[in-house]
Amino acid sequence: MFRKIGIFLQMIKFEHTLFALPFAFMGSLLGAVAMKDSFPTWAQIGWVLMAMFGARSAAMGLNRLIDRVSDGKNPRTAVRAIPAGLLRISEVLVFIVVSFALLFWAASELNPLSLKLLPIAVVMLVLYSYTKRFTWLCHVVLGFTIALAPLGGWVAVTGKVDWSAMVLFITIAFWVAGFDVIYACQDVEFDKKEGLYSIPSRFGVSRSLIIAKSFHIVTAIGFVAMLLLSHLGWWYTGGIVIALIILFYEHHIVTPKDLSRLQTAFFTMNGALSIVVFCFTLIDLAVHVYR
């Protein structure tokens, strides 16, 4: 049983939760402080955590199921659970259904707007895995899908959407799209061979890295805009300075002629960025609430 659980966790890349979960909590914190000048309740945090686990598990399960044939052809992904025969399709289908059930349960326990917006989230979670079959904008679709995490966290505690929530949503969307473009550079030849769409397969590695930089410039502008739109001050500013240094370093270590540190740029740098931004935001808001 424990081996099977480990296989499922590996399938959904549980460690990549670092990308979205801190920003989901950040959205909840910012929304609660903006609305009632206090932190979310522990119950709200718990339901947000369950919603995140359900949404991400369903999305990754769907992605692995839909991409099982192309994953089996790609030497980099042939070891994944389904093409390697470690999980049956029926097992993954059950996992996806249970994950969506968790998401629905969590949304129903939060507020009416969370439940009303749930179909949009489900459509985007399903749609992303198909976009690489018809558009090189698949990275942007992924970005806007994962950015539902901070937007959902905000809606979960406020029951509404405002401009600050939308700025955070767009900021995270372009952050994800940028590092996903970098990540896709390692599969450029395979994507061309299989007729799959991506920015690197369409524009080449050199121009794709420039596009990734432009996406992250939007992210930087968004982080600064959040400073102007919400109850944030010097602690948050310090966190954003560190985040921008991380983004600069991420682009510094990946070049068209050297992709050897791509995994460091993709996982280590972006995981660190999300934790840094969340922690400094938490400290800043705590100073504001408990001053």
Short mmCIF file of C-alpha atoms in Angstrom, two decimals:
data_model
loop_
_atom_site.label_atom_id
_atom_site.label_comp_id
_atom_site.label_asym_id
_atom_site.label_seq_id
_atom_site.Cartn_x
_atom_site.Cartn_y
_atom_site.Cartn_z
CA MET A 1 0.00 0.00 0.00
CA PHE A 2 2.75 2.43 0.95
CA ARG A 3 4.58 1.64 -2.29
CA LYS A 4 1.41 2.42 -4.26
CA ILE A 5 0.94 5.70 -2.38
CA GLY A 6 4.52 6.60 -3.21
CA ILE A 7 3.91 5.90 -6.89
CA PHE A 8 0.84 8.15 -6.90
CA LEU A 9 2.78 10.94 -5.16
CA GLN A 10 5.55 10.57 -7.71
CA MET A 11 3.01 10.66 -10.54
CA ILE A 12 1.57 13.99 -9.39
CA LYS A 13 5.04 15.38 -8.61
CA PHE A 14 4.03 16.16 -5.03
CA GLU A 15 7.20 18.20 -4.48
CA HIS A 16 6.04 20.67 -7.15
CA THR A 17 3.28 21.74 -4.76
CA LEU A 18 5.87 24.31 -3.70
CA PHE A 19 5.01 26.30 -6.83
CA ALA A 20 1.31 26.87 -6.14
CA LEU A 21 0.48 26.22 -2.49
CA PRO A 22 2.40 29.16 -0.96
CA PHE A 23 0.64 31.52 -3.37
CA ALA A 24 -2.76 29.97 -2.57
CA PHE A 25 -2.13 30.77 1.09
CA MET A 26 -0.81 34.21 0.12
CA GLY A 27 -4.08 34.92 -1.71
CA SER A 28 -6.03 33.84 1.36
CA LEU A 29 -3.96 36.06 3.66
CA LEU A 30 -4.16 39.12 1.43
CA GLY A 31 -7.91 38.68 0.90
CA ALA A 32 -8.66 38.27 4.60
CA VAL A 33 -6.58 41.27 5.64
CA ALA A 34 -8.09 43.41 2.88
CA MET A 35 -11.64 42.48 3.89
CA LYS A 36 -11.57 42.29 7.70
CA ASP A 37 -8.05 43.33 8.75
CA SER A 38 -7.36 39.88 10.23
CA PHE A 39 -6.05 36.49 9.16
CA PRO A 40 -8.19 33.67 7.74
CA THR A 41 -9.57 31.14 10.21
CA TRP A 42 -7.86 27.77 10.58
CA ALA A 43 -10.97 26.17 9.07
CA GLN A 44 -10.65 28.32 5.95
CA ILE A 45 -6.96 27.46 5.64
CA GLY A 46 -7.78 23.77 5.98
CA TRP A 47 -10.43 23.86 3.23
CA VAL A 48 -8.08 25.84 0.96
CA LEU A 49 -5.42 23.17 1.54
CA MET A 50 -7.90 20.41 0.67
CA ALA A 51 -9.07 22.26 -2.44
CA MET A 52 -5.48 22.70 -3.57
CA PHE A 53 -4.65 19.04 -3.03
CA GLY A 54 -7.78 17.95 -4.90
CA ALA A 55 -7.29 20.35 -7.81
CA ARG A 56 -3.61 19.66 -8.31
CA SER A 57 -3.97 15.89 -7.94
CA ALA A 58 -6.82 15.82 -10.47
CA ALA A 59 -4.89 18.02 -12.90
CA MET A 60 -1.70 15.97 -12.73
CA GLY A 61 -3.60 12.71 -12.96
CA LEU A 62 -5.40 13.95 -16.05
CA ASN A 63 -2.16 15.19 -17.58
CA ARG A 64 -0.42 11.86 -17.07
CA LEU A 65 -3.44 9.96 -18.41
CA ILE A 66 -3.90 12.15 -21.50
CA ASP A 67 -0.17 12.25 -22.30
CA ARG A 68 0.53 8.57 -21.60
CA VAL A 69 1.26 7.74 -25.28
CA SER A 70 3.64 10.65 -25.93
CA ASP A 71 5.23 10.15 -22.49
CA GLY A 72 6.01 6.58 -23.47
CA LYS A 73 7.82 7.74 -26.61
CA ASN A 74 9.92 10.40 -24.86
CA PRO A 75 13.03 8.94 -23.16
CA ARG A 76 12.79 11.62 -20.46
CA THR A 77 9.21 10.70 -19.50
CA ALA A 78 9.05 6.99 -20.38
CA VAL A 79 9.72 6.13 -16.72
CA ARG A 80 6.51 7.82 -15.56
CA ALA A 81 4.04 5.59 -13.77
CA ILE A 82 1.55 4.88 -16.57
CA PRO A 83 3.91 4.23 -19.52
CA ALA A 84 6.19 2.26 -17.19
CA GLY A 85 3.27 0.04 -16.17
CA LEU A 86 3.41 0.99 -12.48
CA LEU A 87 -0.20 2.20 -12.47
CA ARG A 88 -3.23 0.96 -14.42
CA ILE A 89 -5.46 3.41 -16.27
CA SER A 90 -8.41 2.35 -14.12
CA GLU A 91 -6.45 3.22 -10.95
CA VAL A 92 -5.60 6.66 -12.27
CA LEU A 93 -9.23 7.28 -13.27
CA VAL A 94 -10.40 6.46 -9.74
CA PHE A 95 -7.69 8.75 -8.37
CA ILE A 96 -8.89 11.60 -10.61
CA VAL A 97 -12.55 11.16 -9.60
CA VAL A 98 -11.66 11.13 -5.89
CA SER A 99 -9.48 14.22 -6.35
CA PHE A 100 -12.28 16.14 -8.05
CA ALA A 101 -14.65 15.04 -5.27
CA LEU A 102 -12.25 16.52 -2.70
CA LEU A 103 -12.12 19.76 -4.67
CA PHE A 104 -15.94 19.95 -4.85
CA TRP A 105 -16.29 19.20 -1.13
CA ALA A 106 -13.78 21.89 -0.16
CA ALA A 107 -15.37 24.51 -2.44
CA SER A 108 -18.85 23.76 -1.04
CA GLU A 109 -17.57 24.32 2.50
CA LEU A 110 -16.05 27.72 1.75
CA ASN A 111 -18.63 30.06 0.19
CA PRO A 112 -21.16 30.21 -2.68
CA LEU A 113 -18.81 32.02 -5.09
CA SER A 114 -16.15 29.33 -4.67
CA LEU A 115 -18.71 26.74 -5.72
CA LYS A 116 -20.02 28.83 -8.62
CA LEU A 117 -16.53 29.35 -10.04
CA LEU A 118 -15.63 25.67 -9.67
CA PRO A 119 -16.72 24.69 -13.24
CA ILE A 120 -14.28 27.24 -14.67
CA ALA A 121 -11.45 25.68 -12.68
CA VAL A 122 -12.43 22.17 -13.78
CA VAL A 123 -12.56 23.17 -17.46
CA MET A 124 -9.10 24.77 -17.28
CA LEU A 125 -7.66 21.78 -15.40
CA VAL A 126 -8.91 19.47 -18.15
CA LEU A 127 -8.14 21.80 -21.07
CA TYR A 128 -4.46 22.37 -20.35
CA SER A 129 -3.33 18.83 -21.15
CA TYR A 130 -4.83 19.11 -24.65
CA THR A 131 -3.47 22.56 -25.55
CA LYS A 132 -0.02 21.28 -26.54
CA ARG A 133 -1.81 19.48 -29.39
CA PHE A 134 -3.02 22.66 -31.06
CA THR A 135 -1.34 25.83 -29.71
CA TRP A 136 2.10 26.97 -28.65
CA LEU A 137 0.35 29.16 -26.07
CA CYS A 138 -0.03 26.05 -23.90
CA HIS A 139 2.43 27.57 -21.40
CA VAL A 140 0.18 30.59 -20.91
CA VAL A 141 -2.84 28.32 -20.43
CA LEU A 142 -0.89 26.40 -17.79
CA GLY A 143 0.05 29.69 -16.13
CA PHE A 144 -3.54 30.87 -15.89
CA THR A 145 -4.60 27.43 -14.65
CA ILE A 146 -2.07 27.32 -11.80
CA ALA A 147 -2.75 30.99 -11.01
CA LEU A 148 -6.25 29.92 -10.02
CA ALA A 149 -4.57 28.86 -6.75
CA PRO A 150 -3.99 32.40 -5.37
CA LEU A 151 -7.23 33.64 -6.92
CA GLY A 152 -9.10 30.72 -5.37
CA GLY A 153 -7.45 31.37 -2.02
CA TRP A 154 -8.62 34.99 -2.19
CA VAL A 155 -12.19 34.03 -3.14
CA ALA A 156 -12.24 31.35 -0.44
CA VAL A 157 -11.98 33.90 2.38
CA THR A 158 -13.68 36.93 0.82
CA GLY A 159 -16.41 35.51 -1.39
CA LYS A 160 -15.57 38.09 -4.06
CA VAL A 161 -12.99 39.12 -6.66
CA ASP A 162 -11.41 42.59 -6.81
CA TRP A 163 -8.58 44.29 -8.68
CA SER A 164 -5.89 43.18 -6.22
CA ALA A 165 -6.95 39.57 -6.67
CA MET A 166 -6.80 39.89 -10.45
CA VAL A 167 -3.34 41.50 -10.36
CA LEU A 168 -2.07 38.63 -8.20
CA PHE A 169 -3.71 36.17 -10.60
CA ILE A 170 -1.99 37.67 -13.66
CA THR A 171 1.35 37.99 -11.82
CA ILE A 172 1.47 34.31 -10.93
CA ALA A 173 0.13 33.26 -14.36
CA PHE A 174 3.07 34.85 -16.17
CA TRP A 175 5.54 33.59 -13.59
CA VAL A 176 4.40 30.02 -14.25
CA ALA A 177 4.26 30.53 -18.03
CA GLY A 178 7.82 31.87 -17.97
CA PHE A 179 9.40 28.98 -16.12
CA ASP A 180 7.33 26.46 -18.09
CA VAL A 181 8.80 27.86 -21.32
CA ILE A 182 12.28 27.34 -19.86
CA TYR A 183 11.35 23.79 -18.84
CA ALA A 184 10.01 22.99 -22.32
CA CYS A 185 13.36 23.83 -23.91
CA GLN A 186 14.64 20.37 -23.00
CA ASP A 187 11.96 18.71 -25.17
CA VAL A 188 12.20 20.94 -28.24
CA GLU A 189 13.40 18.22 -30.63
CA PHE A 190 10.92 15.64 -29.36
CA ASP A 191 8.03 18.11 -29.64
CA LYS A 192 8.95 18.90 -33.25
CA LYS A 193 9.20 15.21 -34.10
CA GLU A 194 5.81 14.37 -32.54
CA GLY A 195 4.02 17.47 -33.84
CA LEU A 196 3.44 18.86 -30.35
CA TYR A 197 3.11 22.58 -29.85
CA SER A 198 5.29 24.68 -27.54
CA ILE A 199 7.01 28.03 -27.66
CA PRO A 200 10.48 26.40 -27.94
CA SER A 201 9.36 24.12 -30.80
CA ARG A 202 7.79 27.12 -32.57
CA PHE A 203 10.43 29.81 -32.01
CA GLY A 204 13.60 27.93 -31.04
CA VAL A 205 15.45 27.94 -27.75
CA SER A 206 17.12 31.37 -28.06
CA ARG A 207 13.93 33.32 -28.75
CA SER A 208 12.00 31.21 -26.26
CA LEU A 209 14.33 32.24 -23.45
CA ILE A 210 13.73 35.87 -24.43
CA ILE A 211 9.98 35.25 -24.32
CA ALA A 212 10.37 33.67 -20.87
CA LYS A 213 12.23 36.78 -19.71
CA SER A 214 9.42 39.02 -21.00
CA PHE A 215 6.87 36.91 -19.10
CA HIS A 216 8.88 37.35 -15.93
CA ILE A 217 9.10 41.09 -16.46
CA VAL A 218 5.29 41.07 -16.28
CA THR A 219 5.64 39.10 -13.05
CA ALA A 220 8.03 41.67 -11.61
CA ILE A 221 5.65 44.51 -12.49
CA GLY A 222 2.80 42.58 -10.89
CA PHE A 223 4.68 42.05 -7.63
CA VAL A 224 5.40 45.79 -7.45
CA ALA A 225 1.76 46.59 -8.25
CA MET A 226 0.64 44.43 -5.32
CA LEU A 227 2.67 46.68 -3.04
CA LEU A 228 0.57 49.63 -4.17
CA LEU A 229 -2.80 47.86 -4.04
CA SER A 230 -2.71 46.11 -0.68
CA HIS A 231 -1.68 46.37 2.99
CA LEU A 232 1.95 45.60 2.33
CA GLY A 233 5.12 47.39 3.34
CA TRP A 234 8.84 46.99 3.90
CA TRP A 235 8.92 43.29 4.70
CA TYR A 236 7.07 42.46 1.50
CA THR A 237 9.35 44.83 -0.42
CA GLY A 238 12.40 42.99 0.88
CA GLY A 239 10.89 39.67 -0.17
CA ILE A 240 10.19 40.97 -3.66
CA VAL A 241 13.76 42.21 -4.03
CA ILE A 242 14.99 38.71 -3.18
CA ALA A 243 12.42 37.20 -5.59
CA LEU A 244 13.62 39.42 -8.44
CA ILE A 245 17.22 38.42 -7.74
CA ILE A 246 16.14 34.77 -7.94
CA LEU A 247 14.42 35.41 -11.28
CA PHE A 248 17.51 37.16 -12.62
CA TYR A 249 19.72 34.25 -11.52
CA GLU A 250 17.29 31.74 -13.04
CA HIS A 251 17.70 33.35 -16.44
CA HIS A 252 21.44 33.80 -15.94
CA ILE A 253 22.16 30.08 -15.50
CA VAL A 254 20.15 28.92 -18.53
CA THR A 255 21.45 29.90 -21.96
CA PRO A 256 20.75 28.64 -25.50
CA LYS A 257 24.13 26.91 -25.51
CA ASP A 258 23.95 25.52 -21.97
CA LEU A 259 20.79 23.91 -20.59
CA SER A 260 22.68 21.77 -18.08
CA ARG A 261 21.30 23.71 -15.10
CA LEU A 262 17.73 23.79 -16.39
CA GLN A 263 16.41 21.63 -13.52
CA THR A 264 17.98 24.00 -10.99
CA ALA A 265 16.40 26.97 -12.75
CA PHE A 266 13.02 25.23 -12.98
CA PHE A 267 12.57 23.60 -9.58
CA THR A 268 15.09 24.99 -7.09
CA MET A 269 14.86 28.65 -8.09
CA ASN A 270 11.08 28.80 -8.46
CA GLY A 271 10.42 26.74 -5.35
CA ALA A 272 12.63 29.14 -3.40
CA LEU A 273 10.88 32.15 -4.95
CA SER A 274 7.39 31.02 -3.91
CA ILE A 275 8.50 30.31 -0.32
CA VAL A 276 10.36 33.62 -0.02
CA VAL A 277 7.45 35.70 -1.33
CA PHE A 278 4.96 33.90 0.93
CA CYS A 279 7.09 34.13 4.08
CA PHE A 280 7.87 37.83 3.66
CA THR A 281 4.21 38.54 2.87
CA LEU A 282 3.15 36.64 6.01
CA ILE A 283 5.57 38.61 8.18
CA ASP A 284 4.47 41.90 6.63
CA LEU A 285 0.77 41.18 7.14
CA ALA A 286 1.38 39.95 10.70
CA VAL A 287 3.09 43.25 11.50
CA HIS A 288 0.09 45.07 10.02
CA VAL A 289 -2.58 43.00 11.82
CA TYR A 290 -0.90 42.86 15.24
CA ARG A 291 0.62 46.33 15.33
#
